[in-house]
Amino acid sequence: MPKKSKDSSKDSPEKTKRGWNESVAKPKKNQENVETTLSCPECSSSRLKRDYSHAEVICADCGLVLEDNIVDQGPEWRAFDMQQENALARGGPPMSATLPDKGLSTEISPTNRDYYGRAISNKNQSMLFRMRKWQRRARASKSAERNMAVAMREMQAVATNLKLPRRIQEAAAFIYRKAIQQQSLSGRAIEMVACAALYAACRQEGIPRTLTEISRHSRYSRKEISRTYQVMVKALKMHSMPPMPEDYLPRICSKLELTPKVETAARDLLRAAQDVPLTNSVPISLAAAAIYIASIINNERRKQKDVAKAADLTEVTIRSRYKEMAKFLNIDIHV
């Protein structure tokens, strides 16, 4: 049940309003934020304020208390510059599965300055350099930690080349850790298992990436990564939906610089071809064939060579797939 604050009363509305205007004119940092998503149930005003000094959400116009006992999740200290913020901050970065120690260990700062921001002498700089070196060695003293460091470097390199988001790297690192704990992939190369974990993360998160794309940025073949992935799926009992041809349409159309009209037409072709035996083919080949047909229909023709390059397929695959699709859908294509 909303209640009235002590500062607001029906006898002195002008005083209440004037008092809130003064607080709006001189807000205190980290104490009051204007709420714009809700409205006051009494005066329908959207000028709601969070007053952390009293732990209340109050209407700035009529003074109605909409919520009390709110919690300020910010720090209890105030900093006026970056130096004070670095000195007062006690929390580090969040945990990350992509780091060998999950980011829980500390490290010596690479900046050659002391706590007060003063430059460190050359003699002490050489000492700090040796301390940093031995700290890095100590953090990777165990074989399991060195294993994780190598795997994370491989994942980061492949993910960067494929322009994968950060969440995919986190998911891949989590899958890799589970696979190592199961000890079902012992004897296989670390980088190979890392690539298989990255592909598994893409499958789980619905990111359309093929084994061919991953193997291109690794020193292992598509066949080797595929075998490792199959063993990983059985060992971890993973369940992921196979990629759909529609998932590849935006990426291929973007590479070919086609308009959204072509992408929509290609999506309609794939939807019409769902009930034919052609759908048993590789999903990306179906997407490429649908894009090739749609580009011709919408007078934005692209060469088979360009479509094959954008989809990372051969021209023979594009030619055979689009002919089969056109035959089943009764579409006349004049090349």
Short mmCIF file of C-alpha atoms in Angstrom, two decimals:
data_model
loop_
_atom_site.label_atom_id
_atom_site.label_comp_id
_atom_site.label_asym_id
_atom_site.label_seq_id
_atom_site.Cartn_x
_atom_site.Cartn_y
_atom_site.Cartn_z
CA MET A 1 0.00 0.00 0.00
CA PRO A 2 1.68 3.26 -1.08
CA LYS A 3 2.25 5.75 1.73
CA LYS A 4 2.91 9.43 1.94
CA SER A 5 6.36 10.64 2.85
CA LYS A 6 6.80 12.97 5.83
CA ASP A 7 7.93 15.84 3.58
CA SER A 8 4.69 15.89 1.54
CA SER A 9 1.24 16.84 2.84
CA LYS A 10 -2.00 18.14 1.45
CA ASP A 11 -1.74 21.29 3.58
CA SER A 12 1.49 22.49 1.96
CA PRO A 13 1.71 21.23 -1.65
CA GLU A 14 3.77 24.23 -2.74
CA LYS A 15 6.42 23.50 -0.13
CA THR A 16 6.63 19.88 -1.19
CA LYS A 17 6.92 20.75 -4.85
CA ARG A 18 9.47 23.48 -4.19
CA GLY A 19 11.53 21.12 -2.06
CA TRP A 20 11.67 18.50 -4.82
CA ASN A 21 12.60 21.10 -7.42
CA GLU A 22 15.57 22.05 -5.27
CA SER A 23 16.66 18.42 -5.05
CA VAL A 24 16.31 18.04 -8.82
CA ALA A 25 18.44 21.13 -9.39
CA LYS A 26 21.26 19.80 -7.20
CA PRO A 27 21.22 15.99 -7.41
CA LYS A 28 23.77 14.02 -5.49
CA LYS A 29 25.89 11.60 -7.45
CA ASN A 30 25.07 7.89 -7.03
CA GLN A 31 22.10 8.79 -4.79
CA GLU A 32 19.21 9.83 -7.04
CA ASN A 33 18.27 8.61 -10.51
CA VAL A 34 15.17 9.72 -12.39
CA GLU A 35 12.85 6.81 -13.20
CA THR A 36 11.19 7.13 -16.62
CA THR A 37 9.68 3.70 -17.11
CA LEU A 38 6.95 3.95 -14.43
CA SER A 39 4.35 6.53 -13.49
CA CYS A 40 2.88 7.69 -10.21
CA PRO A 41 -0.54 6.06 -9.51
CA GLU A 42 -1.80 9.26 -7.84
CA CYS A 43 -0.75 12.11 -10.16
CA SER A 44 0.35 10.06 -13.23
CA SER A 45 3.73 11.78 -13.20
CA SER A 46 6.68 9.91 -14.70
CA ARG A 47 9.25 11.87 -12.65
CA LEU A 48 10.06 9.15 -10.12
CA LYS A 49 13.26 9.32 -8.11
CA ARG A 50 15.35 6.77 -6.25
CA ASP A 51 16.41 8.29 -2.95
CA TYR A 52 19.10 5.93 -1.62
CA SER A 53 19.59 8.03 1.51
CA HIS A 54 16.09 6.99 2.64
CA ALA A 55 15.92 3.77 0.54
CA GLU A 56 12.73 4.89 -1.21
CA VAL A 57 11.30 5.45 -4.67
CA ILE A 58 9.36 8.72 -4.53
CA CYS A 59 7.30 10.77 -6.96
CA ALA A 60 9.11 14.05 -7.54
CA ASP A 61 5.83 15.96 -8.05
CA CYS A 62 3.44 14.84 -5.31
CA GLY A 63 5.84 13.09 -2.91
CA LEU A 64 4.10 9.70 -2.93
CA VAL A 65 6.35 6.85 -1.77
CA LEU A 66 5.99 4.04 -4.31
CA GLU A 67 8.60 1.68 -2.89
CA ASP A 68 10.72 1.49 0.24
CA ASN A 69 13.64 -0.55 1.56
CA ILE A 70 15.41 -0.51 -1.81
CA VAL A 71 19.05 -1.59 -1.94
CA ASP A 72 21.86 0.48 -3.44
CA GLN A 73 24.02 -1.99 -5.39
CA GLY A 74 26.77 0.55 -6.07
CA PRO A 75 29.96 1.04 -4.05
CA GLU A 76 29.84 2.76 -0.68
CA TRP A 77 32.74 5.07 -1.61
CA ARG A 78 32.93 8.05 -3.96
CA ALA A 79 35.79 8.73 -6.37
CA PHE A 80 36.44 11.99 -8.19
CA ASP A 81 39.14 10.80 -10.61
CA MET A 82 40.56 7.58 -12.05
CA GLN A 83 43.40 7.47 -9.51
CA GLN A 84 41.01 7.50 -6.57
CA GLU A 85 38.79 4.91 -8.24
CA ASN A 86 41.73 2.53 -8.75
CA ALA A 87 42.83 3.06 -5.15
CA LEU A 88 39.39 2.48 -3.61
CA ALA A 89 38.18 -0.36 -5.83
CA ARG A 90 38.41 -3.72 -4.09
CA GLY A 91 36.76 -5.93 -6.70
CA GLY A 92 38.48 -7.43 -9.71
CA PRO A 93 37.14 -8.55 -13.07
CA PRO A 94 34.48 -11.29 -13.19
CA MET A 95 35.34 -14.97 -13.42
CA SER A 96 35.97 -16.26 -16.92
CA ALA A 97 36.24 -19.85 -18.10
CA THR A 98 38.58 -18.72 -20.88
CA LEU A 99 41.39 -18.09 -18.39
CA PRO A 100 43.39 -21.07 -17.07
CA ASP A 101 42.75 -20.04 -13.45
CA LYS A 102 39.29 -18.61 -14.24
CA GLY A 103 40.65 -15.15 -13.44
CA LEU A 104 40.86 -15.78 -9.68
CA SER A 105 44.61 -15.21 -9.31
CA THR A 106 46.26 -11.82 -8.97
CA GLU A 107 49.04 -10.36 -11.06
CA ILE A 108 51.62 -7.61 -10.76
CA SER A 109 50.57 -4.50 -12.63
CA PRO A 110 52.53 -3.84 -15.85
CA THR A 111 52.57 -0.10 -15.13
CA ASN A 112 55.87 0.94 -13.56
CA ARG A 113 54.24 3.12 -10.91
CA ASP A 114 53.69 2.62 -7.20
CA TYR A 115 50.49 2.86 -5.17
CA TYR A 116 50.61 6.65 -5.14
CA GLY A 117 51.19 6.92 -8.90
CA ARG A 118 54.87 7.81 -8.62
CA ALA A 119 57.34 6.43 -11.15
CA ILE A 120 59.47 3.49 -10.00
CA SER A 121 63.25 3.75 -10.27
CA ASN A 122 65.15 1.83 -12.94
CA LYS A 123 66.68 -0.47 -10.32
CA ASN A 124 63.30 -1.46 -8.95
CA GLN A 125 61.86 -1.78 -12.47
CA SER A 126 64.30 -4.59 -13.27
CA MET A 127 63.33 -6.30 -10.03
CA LEU A 128 59.63 -6.01 -10.90
CA PHE A 129 60.32 -7.42 -14.36
CA ARG A 130 61.84 -10.55 -12.81
CA MET A 131 58.96 -10.82 -10.35
CA ARG A 132 56.41 -10.66 -13.16
CA LYS A 133 58.29 -13.32 -15.12
CA TRP A 134 58.41 -15.75 -12.18
CA GLN A 135 54.79 -15.08 -11.36
CA ARG A 136 53.77 -16.06 -14.90
CA ARG A 137 55.83 -19.22 -14.60
CA ALA A 138 54.34 -20.07 -11.22
CA ARG A 139 50.80 -19.66 -12.53
CA ALA A 140 51.50 -22.29 -15.23
CA SER A 141 53.57 -24.65 -13.10
CA LYS A 142 51.17 -27.61 -13.37
CA SER A 143 50.59 -29.58 -16.56
CA ALA A 144 46.81 -29.05 -16.40
CA GLU A 145 47.27 -25.28 -16.26
CA ARG A 146 49.67 -25.34 -19.20
CA ASN A 147 47.18 -27.51 -21.08
CA MET A 148 44.42 -24.96 -20.49
CA ALA A 149 46.67 -22.08 -21.53
CA VAL A 150 47.47 -23.72 -24.88
CA ALA A 151 43.81 -24.60 -25.50
CA MET A 152 42.57 -21.10 -24.66
CA ARG A 153 45.11 -19.51 -27.01
CA GLU A 154 43.95 -21.77 -29.85
CA MET A 155 40.28 -21.02 -29.13
CA GLN A 156 40.89 -17.30 -29.02
CA ALA A 157 42.82 -17.33 -32.30
CA VAL A 158 40.17 -19.33 -34.20
CA ALA A 159 37.28 -17.40 -32.65
CA THR A 160 38.90 -14.08 -33.56
CA ASN A 161 39.39 -15.14 -37.18
CA LEU A 162 35.77 -16.32 -37.38
CA LYS A 163 34.53 -13.15 -35.60
CA LEU A 164 32.70 -15.16 -32.97
CA PRO A 165 31.22 -13.35 -29.94
CA ARG A 166 32.67 -13.59 -26.47
CA ARG A 167 29.88 -15.85 -25.21
CA ILE A 168 30.93 -18.54 -27.71
CA GLN A 169 34.46 -18.54 -26.32
CA GLU A 170 33.10 -18.84 -22.78
CA ALA A 171 30.85 -21.75 -23.78
CA ALA A 172 33.69 -23.47 -25.64
CA ALA A 173 36.00 -23.12 -22.64
CA PHE A 174 33.35 -24.65 -20.37
CA ILE A 175 32.88 -27.59 -22.76
CA TYR A 176 36.65 -28.09 -22.99
CA ARG A 177 36.99 -28.21 -19.20
CA LYS A 178 34.25 -30.83 -18.97
CA ALA A 179 35.91 -32.92 -21.69
CA ILE A 180 39.25 -32.80 -19.88
CA GLN A 181 37.64 -33.87 -16.62
CA GLN A 182 36.00 -36.85 -18.34
CA GLN A 183 39.42 -37.95 -19.67
CA SER A 184 37.68 -39.33 -22.74
CA LEU A 185 39.87 -37.41 -25.19
CA SER A 186 43.26 -38.32 -23.78
CA GLY A 187 45.92 -38.82 -26.42
CA ARG A 188 44.47 -36.25 -28.80
CA ALA A 189 46.14 -32.95 -29.57
CA ILE A 190 45.16 -30.05 -27.33
CA GLU A 191 44.47 -27.72 -30.26
CA MET A 192 42.28 -30.34 -31.95
CA VAL A 193 40.11 -30.76 -28.85
CA ALA A 194 39.90 -26.98 -28.50
CA CYS A 195 38.62 -26.64 -32.08
CA ALA A 196 36.07 -29.40 -31.49
CA ALA A 197 34.87 -27.63 -28.33
CA LEU A 198 34.54 -24.38 -30.27
CA TYR A 199 32.42 -26.11 -32.92
CA ALA A 200 30.28 -27.71 -30.20
CA ALA A 201 29.72 -24.28 -28.65
CA CYS A 202 28.63 -22.89 -32.02
CA ARG A 203 26.16 -25.75 -32.41
CA GLN A 204 24.73 -25.23 -28.93
CA GLU A 205 24.40 -21.45 -29.30
CA GLY A 206 22.91 -21.63 -32.80
CA ILE A 207 25.83 -19.88 -34.53
CA PRO A 208 26.10 -21.14 -38.15
CA ARG A 209 29.74 -22.13 -38.51
CA THR A 210 30.96 -25.22 -40.36
CA LEU A 211 33.81 -27.59 -39.61
CA THR A 212 35.46 -26.45 -42.83
CA GLU A 213 35.58 -22.86 -41.58
CA ILE A 214 37.08 -23.90 -38.26
CA SER A 215 39.65 -26.22 -39.84
CA ARG A 216 40.75 -23.46 -42.24
CA HIS A 217 41.97 -21.41 -39.28
CA SER A 218 43.55 -24.41 -37.57
CA ARG A 219 46.35 -26.76 -38.51
CA TYR A 220 44.05 -29.78 -38.32
CA SER A 221 41.83 -31.13 -41.06
CA ARG A 222 38.07 -31.13 -41.10
CA LYS A 223 38.03 -34.90 -40.72
CA GLU A 224 40.20 -34.86 -37.60
CA ILE A 225 38.12 -32.17 -35.90
CA SER A 226 34.91 -33.99 -36.86
CA ARG A 227 36.08 -37.25 -35.28
CA THR A 228 37.09 -35.45 -32.10
CA TYR A 229 33.74 -33.70 -32.00
CA GLN A 230 31.85 -37.00 -32.32
CA VAL A 231 33.82 -38.51 -29.43
CA MET A 232 33.18 -35.40 -27.35
CA VAL A 233 29.43 -35.54 -28.00
CA LYS A 234 29.23 -39.17 -26.88
CA ALA A 235 31.41 -38.65 -23.80
CA LEU A 236 29.58 -35.55 -22.56
CA LYS A 237 26.14 -36.71 -23.76
CA MET A 238 25.59 -33.42 -25.54
CA HIS A 239 22.39 -32.67 -27.40
CA SER A 240 22.29 -29.91 -29.98
CA MET A 241 19.96 -29.20 -32.86
CA PRO A 242 21.50 -29.46 -36.34
CA PRO A 243 21.88 -26.14 -38.15
CA MET A 244 19.05 -25.12 -40.45
CA PRO A 245 19.64 -23.79 -43.99
CA GLU A 246 17.90 -20.54 -43.02
CA ASP A 247 20.64 -19.83 -40.47
CA TYR A 248 23.20 -19.35 -43.25
CA LEU A 249 21.15 -16.94 -45.36
CA PRO A 250 22.07 -13.62 -43.69
CA ARG A 251 25.81 -14.29 -43.77
CA ILE A 252 25.92 -15.43 -47.41
CA CYS A 253 23.66 -12.60 -48.59
CA SER A 254 25.83 -10.10 -46.75
CA LYS A 255 28.98 -11.36 -48.45
CA LEU A 256 27.28 -11.19 -51.86
CA GLU A 257 25.83 -7.71 -51.09
CA LEU A 258 22.28 -8.79 -51.91
CA THR A 259 19.17 -6.89 -50.88
CA PRO A 260 16.79 -8.13 -48.15
CA LYS A 261 14.30 -8.95 -50.90
CA VAL A 262 16.61 -11.73 -52.15
CA GLU A 263 17.05 -13.11 -48.65
CA THR A 264 13.28 -13.21 -48.14
CA ALA A 265 12.79 -14.98 -51.47
CA ALA A 266 15.50 -17.53 -50.60
CA ARG A 267 13.81 -18.17 -47.26
CA ASP A 268 10.51 -18.81 -49.05
CA LEU A 269 12.22 -21.26 -51.41
CA LEU A 270 13.72 -23.20 -48.51
CA ARG A 271 10.34 -23.30 -46.79
CA ALA A 272 8.75 -24.68 -49.96
CA ALA A 273 11.50 -27.30 -50.31
CA GLN A 274 11.10 -28.74 -46.81
CA ASP A 275 9.02 -31.74 -47.92
CA VAL A 276 11.27 -32.89 -50.74
CA PRO A 277 14.22 -35.35 -50.50
CA LEU A 278 16.54 -32.46 -51.26
CA THR A 279 16.45 -31.37 -47.62
CA ASN A 280 18.73 -34.29 -46.71
CA SER A 281 21.67 -32.43 -48.23
CA VAL A 282 24.15 -30.28 -46.33
CA PRO A 283 22.24 -27.27 -44.94
CA ILE A 284 24.67 -24.64 -46.22
CA SER A 285 24.52 -26.06 -49.75
CA LEU A 286 20.73 -25.73 -49.72
CA ALA A 287 21.01 -22.15 -48.51
CA ALA A 288 23.50 -21.32 -51.26
CA ALA A 289 21.30 -22.91 -53.94
CA ALA A 290 18.23 -21.00 -52.72
CA ILE A 291 20.18 -17.72 -52.75
CA TYR A 292 21.42 -18.37 -56.28
CA ILE A 293 17.88 -19.01 -57.56
CA ALA A 294 16.45 -16.05 -55.64
CA SER A 295 19.12 -13.70 -57.02
CA ILE A 296 18.19 -14.67 -60.58
CA ILE A 297 14.45 -14.29 -59.95
CA ASN A 298 14.92 -10.81 -58.44
CA ASN A 299 17.29 -9.62 -61.19
CA GLU A 300 20.31 -9.53 -58.86
CA ARG A 301 22.17 -12.36 -60.52
CA ARG A 302 25.42 -13.53 -58.98
CA LYS A 303 27.92 -15.88 -60.56
CA GLN A 304 28.07 -19.46 -59.34
CA LYS A 305 31.73 -18.88 -58.56
CA ASP A 306 30.87 -15.96 -56.26
CA VAL A 307 28.09 -17.86 -54.49
CA ALA A 308 30.37 -20.86 -54.00
CA LYS A 309 33.10 -18.64 -52.54
CA ALA A 310 30.69 -16.90 -50.17
CA ALA A 311 29.31 -20.24 -48.94
CA ASP A 312 32.72 -21.95 -48.90
CA LEU A 313 31.56 -24.63 -51.36
CA THR A 314 32.52 -25.77 -54.84
CA GLU A 315 30.83 -24.61 -58.02
CA VAL A 316 29.84 -28.22 -58.74
CA THR A 317 27.90 -28.37 -55.47
CA ILE A 318 26.09 -25.11 -56.22
CA ARG A 319 25.25 -26.25 -59.74
CA SER A 320 23.88 -29.65 -58.73
CA ARG A 321 21.89 -28.33 -55.76
CA TYR A 322 20.21 -25.45 -57.57
CA LYS A 323 19.23 -27.72 -60.49
CA GLU A 324 17.64 -30.25 -58.14
CA MET A 325 15.82 -27.54 -56.20
CA ALA A 326 14.54 -25.86 -59.38
CA LYS A 327 13.33 -29.22 -60.69
CA PHE A 328 11.37 -30.06 -57.52
CA LEU A 329 9.85 -26.58 -57.31
CA ASN A 330 9.11 -26.37 -61.06
CA ILE A 331 11.16 -23.21 -61.53
CA ASP A 332 12.65 -22.42 -64.94
CA ILE A 333 16.14 -20.99 -64.58
CA HIS A 334 17.96 -19.70 -67.65
CA VAL A 335 21.67 -19.40 -66.98
#
